[in-house]
Amino acid sequence: MKAYDFVVVGAGLFGATFAYSAKQRGLRCLVIDRRAHSGGNVFCKREHGINIHYYGAHIFHTNDKGIWDFVNRFASFNRYTNAPVANYKGELYNLPFNMNTFYQLWGTKTPAEAQQKINDQVSALHIAHPRNLEEQALALVGTDIYEKLIKGYTEKQWGRKARDLPAFIIKRLPVRFTFDNNYFNDLYQGIPIGGYNTIIDGLLDGIELRLNTDYLQDRDYFHSLGEKIVYTGSIDAYFNYRFGPLEYRSLRFEHEHLDLPNYQGNAVVNYTEADIPFTRIIEHKHFEFGTQGTTVITREYPAEWKPGMEQYYPVNNEENNQRFLHYQRLAASENDVVFGGRLAEYKYYDMHQVIGSALAKTKRMFGEMTMA
Ligand code: FAD
Ligand code: UDP
């Protein structure tokens, strides 16, 4: 008998949820991560008494009561509601697009006036079947919003022209004819008090964890330790890039400590013009209504991904999706390995989705149990 039932590669949300769920069923897990900390991309670094979202701003939101109850076992959540502000050439607009935004743009005061303004702009464009992000955005909100709040931000974020991007990316941004700045439509939302590490520590409580440990450096050793491997790293790396690398969009984070209590008055300010090289500035203390005398901000610069860089957003175009399918076929024939999470599935997952996916996987593998 081997020392563990599972060696879980990756201490992010997928790996930690999987290990927790397996342990609840009496199974023995070893979790490893090549980074120096657990948590994957939800890791928070505490500096100056402030939890810094080290790999980008993370706001927990879900419509699923089961997932909400599950995460609330490990941390209490505050009442944070994401309400980003857009800065376009020094003008400020509320996001997502709602009655406040329309008033700031055009002075319209009623839903009917705002709808009329948008209809006038949209109908002048004659876009019957939007074929790309540019046409989709124009057909949804018209020229003014597209030019000021979408085009520059989108083209920076993706490093491609909006007309060369798929339409679905923009469909997830709400357009509302109410005075409601809540970025998400979900029923449950908040930031875990104490930061995301509290949840990860709770999930991994009592489970052996080895950091600075790369599975790919010594696969045979880890297979000798565990009956099965749960792999949450990149699928192309697992198969030695046999079909070529899968592409990602990367990010560079510039963290800065400022000796003042309040830099921008909001957790998230998007910079929507093309000429400013970063997409947004995050002021972390506002996620937790911090009252410290000091602050930490992070500028987020989109970057073209190259092998070796951190992988953030999968570029799910036709070519990459086809390549992924080849890897997925190989993965299906690896009997002793379970693949899961955003890197192994080459999929953009929100946190609630990745937790849901890990819980569903353990439920399929081990059957129903009381907790999830
Ligand atoms: P990861 O967190 O990437 O964990 C994988 C782990 O595996 C990593 O720790 C890695 O070091 C480790 N690993 C990889 N290869 C190896 C190896 N060979 N050996 C050992 N270890 C290895 N979601 C939301 O719900 N709300 C948000 O506001 C939000 N904002 C986001 C902002 C940004 C900029 C990004 C990029 C994502 C955001 N997300 C958000 C999504 C969220 O980050 C993911 O859902 C979640 O982190 C995915 O967890 P995971 O375990 O699949 O992957
Ligand atoms: N977007 C935009 N202007 C903004 C914010 C978002 O045009 O101020 C567009 C952009 O194309 C982005 C998409 O909307 O890729 C989805 O935005 P979201 O905030 O969901 O992006 P993410 O959280 O994935 O970075």
Coordinates of C-alpha atoms and ligand atoms in Angstrom, one line a residue:
M1 CA 0.0 0.0 0.0
K2 CA 1.3 3.5 -0.9
A3 CA 1.7 6.2 1.7
Y4 CA -1.2 8.3 0.3
D5 CA -4.4 7.7 -1.5
F6 CA -3.9 11.0 -3.4
V7 CA -1.0 13.2 -4.2
V8 CA -2.6 16.5 -5.1
V9 CA -0.5 18.7 -7.4
G10 CA -1.4 22.3 -6.7
A11 CA -2.6 24.0 -3.5
G12 CA -5.0 26.4 -5.3
L13 CA -8.8 26.3 -4.8
F14 CA -9.3 23.1 -6.9
G15 CA -6.5 21.1 -5.2
A16 CA -7.4 22.3 -1.7
T17 CA -11.2 21.6 -2.1
F18 CA -10.4 18.2 -3.6
A19 CA -8.1 17.3 -0.7
Y20 CA -10.6 18.6 1.9
S21 CA -13.4 16.5 0.4
A22 CA -11.2 13.4 0.2
K23 CA -10.1 13.8 3.8
Q24 CA -13.7 14.1 4.9
R25 CA -14.1 10.6 3.5
G26 CA -11.2 9.3 5.4
L27 CA -8.8 9.3 2.5
R28 CA -5.1 10.2 2.9
C29 CA -3.8 13.2 0.9
L30 CA -0.5 14.9 0.3
V31 CA -0.7 18.3 -1.3
I32 CA 2.3 19.8 -3.1
D33 CA 2.8 23.2 -4.8
R34 CA 5.7 24.6 -6.6
R35 CA 5.1 28.0 -5.2
A36 CA 6.3 29.1 -1.8
H37 CA 2.7 29.5 -0.6
S38 CA -0.6 27.7 -0.8
G39 CA -3.8 29.3 -2.3
G40 CA -2.7 29.5 -6.0
N41 CA -4.0 32.7 -7.5
V42 CA -6.3 33.6 -4.6
F43 CA -3.3 34.0 -2.3
C44 CA -3.2 37.2 -0.2
K45 CA 0.0 38.7 1.1
R46 CA -0.4 40.7 4.3
E47 CA 1.6 43.9 4.4
H48 CA 1.0 47.0 6.5
G49 CA -2.0 45.3 8.0
I50 CA -3.6 45.0 4.6
N51 CA -4.5 41.8 2.7
I52 CA -3.0 42.3 -0.8
H53 CA -4.6 40.2 -3.5
Y54 CA -1.3 39.2 -4.9
Y55 CA -2.4 37.7 -8.2
G56 CA -5.1 40.2 -9.0
A57 CA -8.4 41.4 -7.4
H58 CA -10.6 38.5 -6.2
I59 CA -14.3 39.1 -5.4
F60 CA -16.3 36.1 -4.3
H61 CA -19.7 35.9 -5.9
T62 CA -22.2 33.1 -6.5
N63 CA -25.8 32.3 -7.0
D64 CA -25.4 28.8 -5.6
K65 CA -26.5 28.6 -2.0
G66 CA -24.7 25.2 -1.5
I67 CA -21.3 26.8 -2.5
W68 CA -22.0 29.9 -0.4
D69 CA -22.7 27.7 2.6
F70 CA -19.6 25.6 1.9
V71 CA -17.2 28.6 1.8
N72 CA -18.8 30.1 4.9
R73 CA -17.7 27.1 6.9
F74 CA -14.1 28.4 6.6
A75 CA -14.5 32.2 6.8
S76 CA -17.1 34.8 7.4
F77 CA -17.7 37.2 4.5
N78 CA -18.0 40.9 4.7
R79 CA -20.6 42.9 2.8
Y80 CA -18.3 44.1 0.0
T81 CA -20.1 44.7 -3.3
N82 CA -17.9 45.3 -6.3
A83 CA -18.7 48.7 -7.9
P84 CA -15.8 49.7 -10.0
V85 CA -15.3 53.2 -11.3
A86 CA -14.0 53.9 -14.8
N87 CA -11.6 56.7 -15.5
Y88 CA -11.6 57.9 -19.1
K89 CA -9.2 60.8 -19.7
G90 CA -9.9 62.1 -16.2
E91 CA -13.7 61.7 -16.4
L92 CA -15.2 59.3 -13.9
Y93 CA -18.1 56.9 -14.8
N94 CA -19.8 54.2 -12.7
L95 CA -19.6 50.6 -13.8
P96 CA -21.3 48.4 -14.9
F97 CA -23.3 50.4 -17.4
N98 CA -26.3 51.6 -15.5
M99 CA -28.4 54.7 -14.9
N100 CA -25.6 56.4 -13.1
T101 CA -23.3 55.9 -16.1
F102 CA -25.9 57.2 -18.5
Y103 CA -26.5 60.3 -16.4
Q104 CA -22.7 61.0 -16.3
L105 CA -22.4 60.5 -20.1
W106 CA -25.6 62.3 -21.3
G107 CA -27.4 63.8 -18.4
T108 CA -30.4 61.4 -19.0
K109 CA -32.5 61.1 -15.8
T110 CA -35.1 58.4 -16.6
P111 CA -34.8 54.9 -18.1
A112 CA -36.8 55.9 -21.1
E113 CA -34.5 58.8 -21.9
A114 CA -31.4 56.6 -21.5
Q115 CA -32.9 53.8 -23.6
Q116 CA -33.8 56.3 -26.3
K117 CA -30.3 57.7 -26.4
I118 CA -28.8 54.1 -26.7
N119 CA -31.5 53.1 -29.3
D120 CA -30.6 56.2 -31.5
Q121 CA -27.0 55.3 -31.5
V122 CA -27.5 51.6 -32.0
S123 CA -30.0 51.9 -34.9
A124 CA -27.7 54.3 -36.8
L125 CA -25.1 51.5 -37.0
H126 CA -27.3 48.8 -38.7
I127 CA -25.6 45.8 -37.1
A128 CA -28.0 42.9 -37.5
H129 CA -25.7 40.0 -36.6
P130 CA -22.7 41.0 -34.5
R131 CA -19.7 39.0 -35.6
N132 CA -17.1 40.2 -33.1
L133 CA -16.6 42.0 -29.8
E134 CA -16.7 45.5 -31.4
E135 CA -19.9 44.9 -33.2
Q136 CA -21.5 43.1 -30.2
A137 CA -20.6 46.1 -27.9
L138 CA -21.8 48.7 -30.4
A139 CA -25.1 46.7 -30.9
L140 CA -25.6 46.5 -27.1
V141 CA -24.7 50.0 -25.9
G142 CA -24.0 52.3 -28.9
T143 CA -21.0 54.4 -29.9
D144 CA -20.4 56.7 -26.9
I145 CA -20.0 53.9 -24.3
Y146 CA -18.1 51.7 -26.7
E147 CA -15.6 54.5 -27.5
K148 CA -15.1 55.7 -23.9
L149 CA -15.5 52.7 -21.8
I150 CA -14.9 49.5 -23.8
K151 CA -12.6 49.9 -26.8
G152 CA -9.4 51.1 -25.1
Y153 CA -9.8 48.8 -22.1
T154 CA -10.5 45.7 -24.2
E155 CA -7.7 46.2 -26.7
K156 CA -5.2 46.7 -23.9
Q157 CA -6.5 43.8 -21.9
W158 CA -6.4 41.3 -24.8
G159 CA -3.6 42.9 -26.9
R160 CA -5.8 42.5 -30.0
K161 CA -8.3 44.7 -31.9
A162 CA -11.8 44.5 -30.6
R163 CA -13.0 43.5 -34.0
D164 CA -10.6 40.5 -33.8
L165 CA -12.1 39.2 -30.5
P166 CA -15.0 36.9 -29.9
A167 CA -18.3 38.6 -29.1
F168 CA -19.0 36.5 -25.9
I169 CA -16.4 38.3 -23.8
I170 CA -18.5 41.5 -23.6
K171 CA -21.8 39.7 -23.0
R172 CA -20.9 39.1 -19.4
L173 CA -20.9 42.8 -18.5
P174 CA -24.4 43.8 -17.3
V175 CA -26.3 46.8 -18.8
R176 CA -29.0 48.0 -16.4
F177 CA -31.7 50.7 -16.5
T178 CA -31.6 51.1 -12.7
F179 CA -29.3 53.1 -10.5
D180 CA -27.3 50.0 -9.4
N181 CA -23.5 49.9 -9.5
N182 CA -23.2 46.3 -8.4
Y183 CA -20.9 44.7 -10.9
F184 CA -22.4 41.2 -10.4
N185 CA -25.9 39.9 -10.6
D186 CA -25.4 37.1 -8.1
L187 CA -27.3 36.6 -4.9
Y188 CA -24.2 36.2 -2.7
Q189 CA -21.1 38.3 -2.7
G190 CA -18.3 39.4 -0.4
I191 CA -14.7 39.1 0.7
P192 CA -13.6 36.6 3.3
I193 CA -12.7 38.3 6.5
G194 CA -9.0 37.6 7.1
G195 CA -8.5 37.2 3.3
Y196 CA -8.6 34.1 1.1
N197 CA -5.8 32.4 3.0
T198 CA -8.3 31.8 5.8
I199 CA -10.4 29.6 3.4
I200 CA -7.4 27.8 2.0
D201 CA -6.0 27.2 5.5
G202 CA -9.3 25.8 6.6
L203 CA -9.6 23.5 3.6
L204 CA -6.0 22.2 4.1
D205 CA -6.3 21.9 7.9
G206 CA -4.7 18.6 9.0
I207 CA -3.5 17.8 5.5
E208 CA 0.2 17.4 4.8
L209 CA 1.5 20.2 2.5
R210 CA 4.8 20.5 0.8
L211 CA 5.7 23.9 -0.8
N212 CA 8.5 24.7 -3.3
T213 CA 7.9 21.3 -4.7
D214 CA 7.4 20.7 -8.5
Y215 CA 5.7 17.5 -9.5
L216 CA 7.1 17.7 -13.0
Q217 CA 10.7 17.6 -11.6
D218 CA 10.2 14.1 -10.1
R219 CA 7.0 12.4 -11.4
D220 CA 8.1 8.9 -10.6
Y221 CA 8.7 9.8 -6.9
F222 CA 5.2 11.2 -6.5
H223 CA 3.6 8.3 -8.3
S224 CA 5.4 6.0 -5.8
L225 CA 3.9 7.9 -2.9
G226 CA 0.2 8.1 -4.1
E227 CA -2.3 5.6 -5.4
K228 CA -3.6 8.4 -7.6
I229 CA -2.4 11.9 -8.7
V230 CA -4.7 14.9 -8.8
Y231 CA -3.1 17.3 -11.3
T232 CA -4.1 21.0 -11.3
G233 CA -1.1 22.3 -13.3
S234 CA -1.1 23.1 -17.0
I235 CA -2.1 20.2 -19.2
D236 CA 0.3 21.0 -22.0
A237 CA 3.3 20.9 -19.5
Y238 CA 2.1 17.6 -18.2
F239 CA 2.4 16.1 -21.7
N240 CA 5.7 17.9 -22.4
Y241 CA 4.0 20.3 -24.9
R242 CA 3.6 17.4 -27.4
F243 CA 1.1 19.4 -29.5
G244 CA 2.7 22.8 -28.8
P245 CA 2.0 25.3 -25.9
L246 CA -1.5 26.5 -25.2
E247 CA -1.6 30.3 -25.3
Y248 CA -2.6 32.6 -22.4
R249 CA -2.9 36.2 -21.7
S250 CA -0.6 37.3 -18.9
L251 CA -0.5 40.1 -16.4
R252 CA 2.2 42.1 -14.6
F253 CA 1.3 43.5 -11.2
E254 CA 3.1 46.6 -9.8
H255 CA 2.5 46.8 -6.1
E256 CA 3.1 50.2 -4.4
H257 CA 2.9 51.2 -0.7
L258 CA 1.7 54.8 -0.3
D259 CA 2.0 56.7 3.0
L260 CA -1.5 58.1 2.9
P261 CA -4.8 56.7 4.1
N262 CA -6.9 56.7 0.9
Y263 CA -5.6 56.9 -2.6
Q264 CA -8.6 56.5 -4.9
G265 CA -11.6 56.0 -2.6
N266 CA -12.6 52.7 -4.2
A267 CA -11.2 49.2 -4.4
V268 CA -11.2 49.1 -8.3
V269 CA -10.7 52.0 -10.7
N270 CA -10.5 50.9 -14.4
Y271 CA -8.5 53.1 -16.8
T272 CA -10.4 52.7 -20.1
E273 CA -8.3 54.9 -22.5
A274 CA -5.8 53.2 -24.8
D275 CA -2.8 55.5 -23.9
I276 CA -2.5 54.4 -20.2
P277 CA -0.7 51.1 -20.2
F278 CA -2.4 49.6 -17.2
T279 CA -6.0 48.5 -17.2
R280 CA -6.8 49.1 -13.5
I281 CA -5.6 50.2 -10.1
I282 CA -6.6 48.1 -7.1
E283 CA -6.6 49.7 -3.7
H284 CA -6.7 46.6 -1.5
K285 CA -7.8 48.1 1.9
H286 CA -11.2 49.0 0.4
F287 CA -12.1 45.3 -0.1
E288 CA -12.2 45.1 3.7
F289 CA -13.3 48.7 4.6
G290 CA -9.8 49.2 6.0
T291 CA -9.1 52.1 8.3
Q292 CA -5.3 51.9 8.4
G293 CA -3.3 55.2 8.1
T294 CA -1.5 53.8 5.1
T295 CA -2.4 52.1 1.8
V296 CA -1.2 49.6 -0.9
I297 CA -2.2 49.9 -4.5
T298 CA -1.6 47.6 -7.5
R299 CA -1.4 48.6 -11.1
E300 CA -2.4 45.8 -13.4
Y301 CA -0.6 45.7 -16.8
P302 CA -1.8 43.2 -19.4
A303 CA 1.1 41.3 -21.0
E304 CA 1.6 39.0 -23.9
W305 CA 2.2 35.6 -22.5
K306 CA 5.5 33.7 -23.2
P307 CA 6.4 30.2 -22.1
G308 CA 7.7 30.4 -18.5
M309 CA 5.4 33.3 -17.5
E310 CA 2.4 33.0 -15.1
Q311 CA -0.7 31.9 -17.0
Y312 CA -3.7 34.0 -16.3
Y313 CA -6.4 34.1 -19.0
P314 CA -6.7 31.2 -21.4
V315 CA -7.0 32.5 -25.0
N316 CA -9.8 30.2 -26.0
N317 CA -9.7 30.8 -29.8
E318 CA -10.3 28.0 -32.3
E319 CA -6.6 27.0 -32.6
N320 CA -6.0 26.7 -28.9
N321 CA -9.3 24.9 -28.3
Q322 CA -8.4 22.4 -30.9
R323 CA -5.0 21.9 -29.4
F324 CA -6.5 21.5 -26.0
L325 CA -8.8 18.7 -27.3
H326 CA -5.7 16.7 -28.3
Y327 CA -4.4 17.1 -24.8
Q328 CA -7.7 16.2 -23.3
R329 CA -7.8 13.0 -25.3
L330 CA -4.4 12.0 -23.9
A331 CA -5.6 12.9 -20.4
A332 CA -8.6 10.6 -20.6
S333 CA -6.2 7.6 -21.0
E334 CA -4.1 8.4 -17.9
N335 CA -5.9 6.0 -15.5
D336 CA -4.1 7.1 -12.3
V337 CA -4.4 10.8 -12.8
V338 CA -7.3 13.1 -12.2
F339 CA -7.1 16.5 -14.1
G340 CA -8.9 19.5 -12.7
G341 CA -8.9 23.3 -12.3
R342 CA -8.3 26.2 -14.6
L343 CA -4.9 25.1 -15.9
A344 CA -5.6 21.4 -16.5
E345 CA -8.9 22.2 -18.0
Y346 CA -7.7 25.2 -20.0
K347 CA -10.8 27.1 -18.9
Y348 CA -11.6 30.4 -17.2
Y349 CA -13.2 29.4 -13.9
D350 CA -14.4 31.8 -11.3
M351 CA -13.7 30.8 -7.7
H352 CA -17.2 29.5 -7.0
Q353 CA -17.1 27.5 -10.2
V354 CA -13.7 25.8 -9.5
I355 CA -14.9 24.9 -6.0
G356 CA -18.1 23.5 -7.5
S357 CA -16.1 21.5 -10.0
A358 CA -13.8 20.0 -7.4
L359 CA -16.8 19.1 -5.2
A360 CA -18.7 17.6 -8.2
K361 CA -15.6 15.5 -9.1
T362 CA -15.2 14.1 -5.6
K363 CA -18.9 13.4 -5.4
R364 CA -18.7 11.4 -8.7
M365 CA -15.6 9.6 -7.5
F366 CA -16.6 8.8 -3.9
G367 CA -20.3 9.2 -3.9
E368 CA -22.6 11.4 -1.9
M369 CA -21.8 12.6 1.5
T370 CA -23.5 14.9 4.0
M371 CA -21.3 18.0 3.5
A372 CA -21.6 18.9 -0.2
Ligands
FAD1 P1 -4.6 28.0 -9.4 O1 -5.1 29.0 -8.4 O2 -3.8 28.5 -10.5 O3 -3.8 26.8 -8.6 C1 -3.0 25.9 -9.3 C2 -1.8 25.7 -8.4 O4 -1.0 24.6 -9.0 C3 -0.9 26.9 -8.3 O5 -0.7 27.2 -7.0 C4 0.4 26.4 -9.0 O6 1.6 26.9 -8.4 C5 0.3 24.9 -8.8 N1 1.1 24.1 -9.8 C6 1.0 24.2 -11.1 N2 1.9 23.4 -11.7 C7 2.5 22.7 -10.7 C8 3.5 21.7 -10.6 N3 4.1 21.2 -11.8 N4 3.9 21.2 -9.4 C9 3.4 21.7 -8.3 N5 2.4 22.7 -8.3 C10 2.0 23.2 -9.5 N6 -12.6 34.5 -9.6 C11 -13.6 35.0 -9.0 O7 -14.6 34.2 -8.6 N7 -13.7 36.3 -8.7 C12 -12.8 37.2 -9.1 O8 -12.9 38.4 -8.8 C13 -11.6 36.7 -9.8 N8 -10.7 37.5 -10.2 C14 -9.6 37.0 -10.9 C15 -8.6 37.9 -11.3 C16 -7.5 37.5 -12.1 C17 -6.5 38.4 -12.5 C18 -7.5 36.1 -12.4 C19 -6.3 35.6 -13.2 C20 -8.4 35.2 -11.9 C21 -9.5 35.6 -11.2 N9 -10.5 34.8 -10.7 C22 -11.6 35.3 -10.0 C23 -10.4 33.3 -10.9 C24 -9.7 32.5 -9.8 O9 -8.4 33.0 -9.7 C25 -9.7 31.0 -10.1 O10 -11.0 30.5 -10.2 C26 -9.0 30.1 -9.1 O11 -7.8 30.7 -8.7 C27 -8.6 28.8 -9.8 O12 -8.1 27.8 -8.9 P2 -7.2 26.6 -9.5 O13 -6.9 25.8 -8.3 O14 -7.9 26.0 -10.6 O15 -5.9 27.3 -10.1
UDP2 N1 -14.5 45.6 -20.1 C1 -14.5 46.9 -20.7 N2 -14.3 48.0 -19.9 C2 -14.3 47.9 -18.6 C3 -14.3 46.6 -18.0 C4 -14.5 45.5 -18.8 O1 -14.5 47.0 -21.9 O2 -14.1 48.9 -17.9 C5 -14.7 44.5 -21.0 C6 -13.3 43.8 -21.4 O3 -13.4 43.4 -22.8 C7 -13.2 42.7 -20.5 C8 -14.7 42.2 -20.4 O4 -15.4 43.4 -20.4 O5 -12.4 41.7 -21.0 C9 -15.0 41.4 -19.2 O6 -14.8 42.2 -18.1 P1 -14.5 41.6 -16.6 O7 -14.5 42.7 -15.6 O8 -15.5 40.5 -16.4 O9 -13.0 41.1 -16.8 P2 -12.1 40.2 -15.9 O10 -12.7 40.2 -14.5 O11 -12.2 38.8 -16.5 O12 -10.8 40.8 -16.0

